[in-house]
Backbone as numpy.savetxt, mean C-alpha at the origin, in Angstrom:
# Nx Ny Nz CAx CAy CAz Cx Cy Cz
-6.70 -23.03 3.05 -8.18 -21.43 2.50 -7.13 -20.13 2.88
-6.31 -20.28 3.96 -5.08 -19.29 4.18 -4.91 -19.12 2.47
-4.24 -20.09 2.08 -3.29 -19.72 0.51 -4.09 -19.59 -0.72
-5.29 -19.82 -0.34 -6.23 -19.29 -1.42 -6.57 -18.04 -1.24
-7.08 -17.65 -0.63 -6.93 -15.71 -0.34 -5.82 -15.15 -0.27
-4.85 -15.81 0.60 -3.04 -15.13 0.17 -2.81 -14.70 -1.77
-3.78 -15.95 -1.67 -3.12 -16.15 -3.30 -3.58 -14.78 -4.23
-5.08 -14.73 -3.77 -5.88 -13.37 -4.42 -5.83 -11.74 -4.58
-5.48 -12.50 -3.43 -4.38 -11.32 -2.46 -3.12 -10.69 -3.03
-2.07 -11.63 -3.31 -0.88 -11.09 -4.02 -0.98 -10.82 -5.50
-2.64 -11.65 -6.08 -2.75 -11.77 -7.94 -3.11 -10.22 -7.70
-4.23 -9.47 -6.82 -4.82 -8.17 -6.89 -3.28 -7.27 -6.62
-2.35 -7.17 -5.94 -1.41 -6.84 -5.87 -0.33 -6.68 -7.13
-0.50 -7.15 -7.63 0.64 -7.60 -9.05 0.09 -7.40 -10.05
-1.58 -7.24 -9.87 -2.21 -6.05 -11.08 -1.49 -4.55 -10.75
-1.69 -4.15 -9.81 -1.91 -3.43 -9.31 -0.19 -2.91 -9.86
1.18 -3.73 -9.67 2.27 -3.42 -9.74 2.43 -2.74 -11.13
2.07 -3.56 -11.65 1.77 -3.99 -13.41 1.19 -2.23 -13.68
0.28 -2.11 -12.84 -0.24 -1.11 -13.61 0.65 0.40 -13.36
0.89 0.46 -11.97 1.66 1.12 -11.72 3.25 1.67 -12.50
3.36 0.56 -12.72 4.78 -0.05 -13.54 4.43 1.33 -15.15
3.23 0.70 -15.74 3.18 1.50 -17.24 2.23 2.50 -16.96
2.03 3.16 -16.25 1.63 4.59 -15.47 3.03 5.23 -15.13
3.65 4.64 -14.28 5.36 5.53 -14.76 5.99 5.47 -15.93
6.11 4.53 -16.70 6.77 4.35 -17.98 5.33 5.40 -19.12
4.45 5.32 -18.89 3.74 5.98 -19.94 3.50 7.50 -19.61
3.82 8.04 -18.21 3.51 9.38 -18.39 4.71 10.46 -18.72
5.00 11.16 -19.08 5.86 11.81 -19.52 5.25 13.13 -19.43
6.65 14.62 -18.96 6.33 15.86 -18.36 6.71 16.56 -20.01
6.82 15.80 -20.78 6.55 16.13 -22.67 5.06 16.45 -22.55
4.28 15.84 -22.43 2.99 16.00 -22.63 1.72 16.58 -21.37
2.13 17.67 -20.69 1.68 17.76 -19.78 0.12 17.99 -19.14
-0.39 17.93 -20.63 -2.24 17.60 -20.82 -2.81 16.46 -20.17
-1.50 15.04 -20.78 -2.10 14.00 -20.35 -1.70 13.99 -19.42
-0.39 14.21 -18.34 -0.02 14.43 -17.52 -0.84 14.69 -16.47
-1.74 15.74 -16.71 -2.33 16.38 -15.61 -3.48 15.26 -15.12
-4.08 15.26 -16.33 -5.38 14.39 -16.55 -5.09 12.67 -15.81
-3.93 12.26 -15.96 -3.34 11.10 -15.52 -3.26 11.34 -13.48
-2.75 12.64 -13.26 -2.81 12.83 -12.11 -4.08 12.55 -11.35
-5.05 13.52 -11.66 -6.45 13.64 -11.22 -6.82 12.37 -11.35
-7.01 11.46 -12.20 -7.44 10.03 -11.92 -7.00 9.56 -10.92
-5.68 9.02 -11.05 -4.35 8.72 -9.91 -5.18 9.19 -8.23
-5.44 10.32 -8.46 -5.98 11.24 -7.26 -7.16 10.42 -7.04
-8.13 10.47 -7.97 -9.71 9.93 -7.65 -9.19 8.01 -6.93
-8.23 7.80 -7.81 -8.55 5.75 -7.27 -7.55 5.82 -5.71
-6.84 6.53 -5.88 -6.18 6.56 -4.38 -7.06 6.97 -3.25
-7.93 7.74 -3.08 -9.34 8.47 -2.75 -10.35 7.23 -2.13
-10.36 6.67 -3.20 -11.23 5.73 -3.08 -11.01 4.35 -2.24
-9.96 4.34 -3.19 -8.98 2.67 -2.05 -8.38 3.14 -0.73
-8.34 4.40 -0.63 -7.86 4.67 1.21 -9.31 4.57 1.59
-10.54 4.81 0.84 -12.03 5.11 2.03 -12.33 3.59 2.48
-12.22 2.87 0.76 -12.44 1.08 0.69 -11.47 0.83 2.48
-10.81 0.92 2.30 -9.58 -0.02 3.08 -9.87 0.35 4.72
-10.17 1.86 4.78 -10.66 2.61 6.02 -12.18 2.18 6.83
-13.20 1.96 5.55 -13.96 0.97 5.79 -13.63 -0.44 6.70
-13.12 -1.04 5.22 -12.71 -2.90 5.94 -11.92 -2.60 7.27
-10.93 -1.68 7.57 -10.39 -1.38 8.92 -11.80 -0.90 9.65
-12.15 -0.25 9.42 -13.59 0.69 11.05 -14.48 -0.95 10.93
-15.34 -1.53 10.21 -16.07 -2.75 10.51 -15.21 -3.57 10.34
-14.10 -4.26 10.89 -13.50 -5.40 10.93 -14.08 -5.82 12.11
-13.99 -7.15 12.56 -14.20 -7.19 14.03 -13.25 -7.88 14.52
-11.62 -8.32 14.01 -10.53 -8.50 14.60 -9.71 -7.79 15.54
-9.60 -7.73 16.76 -8.99 -6.53 17.94 -7.54 -6.32 16.94
-7.00 -7.07 16.25 -5.83 -6.73 15.53 -5.83 -5.67 14.69
-7.54 -5.23 13.82 -7.47 -5.31 12.99 -7.35 -3.58 13.81
-7.40 -3.18 14.76 -8.60 -1.47 15.58 -6.39 -0.72 15.54
-5.75 -1.85 16.03 -3.79 -1.87 16.41 -3.46 -1.28 15.21
-4.22 -2.40 13.91 -3.71 -1.80 12.28 -4.34 -0.20 12.13
-5.30 0.03 12.00 -6.52 1.38 11.85 -5.59 2.44 11.78
-5.17 2.38 13.85 -4.81 3.50 14.29 -3.16 3.31 13.62
-2.20 2.55 13.28 -1.14 2.48 12.52 -1.02 2.84 11.35
-2.36 2.82 10.69 -2.55 3.22 9.16 -3.17 5.48 9.59
-3.84 5.59 10.37 -3.73 6.31 10.38 -2.88 7.34 10.77
-1.74 7.02 11.46 -0.48 7.56 12.06 -0.01 7.49 10.65
0.27 6.47 9.79 1.45 6.96 8.87 0.93 7.56 8.54
-1.16 7.68 7.85 -1.25 8.61 6.43 -0.74 10.19 7.32
-1.24 10.33 8.15 -0.78 11.46 8.91 1.03 12.26 8.69
1.52 11.39 9.17 2.83 11.63 8.56 3.19 11.89 7.20
3.01 11.12 6.35 3.21 11.37 4.76 2.23 12.95 4.55
1.33 13.33 5.08 0.34 14.36 4.57 1.49 15.35 5.04
2.21 15.67 6.54 2.72 16.13 7.35 3.56 16.35 6.23
4.58 15.47 5.64 5.46 15.91 4.92 5.58 16.78 4.07
4.23 15.93 2.93 4.16 16.68 1.93 3.38 18.28 1.77
3.13 18.53 3.25 2.66 19.75 3.67 4.14 20.66 3.50
5.39 20.23 4.38 6.18 21.02 4.42 6.72 21.37 2.83
6.10 19.71 2.33 7.14 19.97 0.87 6.70 21.10 -0.09
5.81 21.48 0.10 4.84 22.70 -0.45 3.98 23.66 0.28
5.26 24.55 1.67 5.10 25.10 1.96 5.22 26.22 1.17
5.24 26.84 1.63 5.40 28.21 0.84 6.53 28.93 1.38
7.20 29.42 0.44 8.82 29.49 0.96 9.82 28.41 0.63
9.13 27.14 0.47 10.28 26.72 -0.72 10.22 26.70 -1.89
11.03 27.12 -2.34 11.53 27.13 -3.85 11.21 25.93 -4.54
10.49 26.12 -6.02 10.18 24.93 -6.46 11.40 24.28 -6.99
12.51 24.43 -6.76 13.42 23.36 -7.52 14.15 22.61 -6.01
13.67 23.24 -5.36 14.14 22.00 -3.52 12.52 21.10 -3.71
11.53 21.65 -3.81 10.37 21.19 -4.03 10.08 19.64 -4.64
10.90 19.97 -5.83 10.55 19.14 -6.81 11.60 18.03 -6.37
12.51 18.38 -6.27 14.07 17.33 -5.32 13.07 16.59 -4.28
12.50 16.89 -3.23 11.65 16.68 -2.24 10.62 15.85 -2.72
9.79 15.96 -3.55 8.88 15.20 -4.32 9.49 13.56 -4.57
10.41 14.11 -5.86 11.02 12.68 -6.38 11.78 12.00 -4.68
11.95 12.64 -4.09 12.93 11.76 -2.90 11.58 11.18 -1.75
10.69 12.11 -1.79 9.65 10.93 -1.57 9.38 9.88 -2.07
9.13 10.12 -3.34 8.02 8.68 -4.52 8.87 7.75 -4.24
10.16 7.84 -3.94 11.64 6.81 -4.15 11.56 6.26 -3.00
11.10 6.98 -1.71 11.36 6.09 -0.39 9.42 5.32 -0.47
8.68 6.15 -0.60 7.62 5.78 -1.36 7.15 4.04 -1.44
8.01 4.24 -3.21 8.54 2.91 -3.36 9.12 2.06 -2.70
10.47 2.40 -1.70 11.06 1.50 -1.11 10.28 0.95 0.11
9.65 2.03 0.75 8.35 1.33 1.60 7.52 0.31 1.31
6.92 0.35 -0.23 6.22 -0.91 -0.78 6.87 -2.08 -1.00
8.31 -2.08 -1.27 8.97 -2.76 -1.36 8.72 -4.16 -0.48
9.20 -3.14 0.90 9.90 -4.03 2.12 7.85 -4.05 2.47
7.08 -3.00 2.39 5.66 -3.72 2.38 5.36 -5.71 2.24
5.53 -5.54 1.19 5.50 -6.76 -0.13 6.26 -7.82 0.87
7.69 -8.07 1.39 8.59 -8.13 1.62 8.03 -8.53 3.55
7.25 -7.63 3.67 6.51 -8.07 5.41 5.02 -9.34 4.95
4.76 -8.75 3.63 3.58 -9.42 3.41 3.60 -11.21 2.99
5.09 -11.04 2.45 5.19 -12.43 1.75 5.66 -12.89 3.73
6.49 -13.02 4.29 6.92 -13.15 5.64 5.35 -12.96 6.63
4.60 -12.33 6.41 3.18 -12.83 7.37 2.82 -13.85 6.58
2.25 -13.31 4.91 1.70 -15.25 4.85 2.03 -16.73 4.34
3.61 -16.35 4.97 4.09 -17.90 4.92 3.88 -18.30 6.20
4.16 -17.34 7.17 3.75 -17.71 8.88 2.41 -18.31 9.12
1.21 -17.60 8.38 -0.19 -17.56 8.95 -0.22 -19.30 7.84
0.37 -19.31 6.54 0.45 -20.99 6.28 0.95 -21.88 7.17
1.93 -21.27 7.64 2.86 -22.23 8.66 2.01 -22.58 9.68
1.17 -21.55 10.36 0.29 -21.85 11.49 -0.50 -22.70 10.77
-1.51 -22.37 10.20 -2.61 -23.56 9.26 -1.95 -25.11 9.35
-0.76 -25.15 8.64 -0.04 -26.34 8.42 -0.34 -27.31 10.41
0.20 -26.38 10.97 0.48 -26.92 12.39 -0.54 -27.10 12.78
-1.70 -26.25 12.49 -2.99 -26.44 13.58 -3.67 -28.01 13.14
-3.29 -28.19 11.69 -3.89 -28.58 11.28 -3.41 -30.81 11.62
-1.53 -29.93 11.67 -1.25 -31.41 11.73 -1.66 -32.06 13.24
-1.89 -31.08 14.49 -2.04 -31.27 15.49 -3.33 -31.88 15.54
-4.34 -31.40 14.66 -5.98 -31.88 14.54 -5.20 -33.59 14.10
-4.50 -33.72 13.54 -4.29 -34.81 13.03 -3.40 -35.55 14.25
-3.12 -35.39 15.07 -2.54 -35.94 15.56 -3.14 -36.19 16.94
-4.49 -35.93 17.07 -5.53 -35.77 18.64 -6.44 -36.90 17.55
-7.09 -36.99 15.90 -7.82 -38.28 16.35 -6.49 -39.29 16.03
-5.50 -38.97 15.76 -5.01 -40.84 16.35 -5.34 -41.63 17.46
């Protein structure tokens, strides 16, 4: 059961990463109108995805999810504060551009770290399921 759920989530992540890769490759500052359209579309998608995730976090009955929701809110707040600092009045456009590139680079690093952590947690969940099944079989004998 756990493997099927995790495989479905992994497939979803794979689709999202392929989409991210395509969008970064096809986006070009050489066509500012197209870039702005894509930017607006991605902003809407991000807002929708965030709303969906927040809803799932809020309505989950699992105790561990409450802690995840608090942590998610804290991370989102820190990210917004960082963006606000970059876009603050008095920050030069050149500095803001460089900092946005750096922020994007680290966001991708964090995404890779999160993917690695997700793999670790997935394998641990599957191991726990196997151990539970082994214990059931031992007590049945």
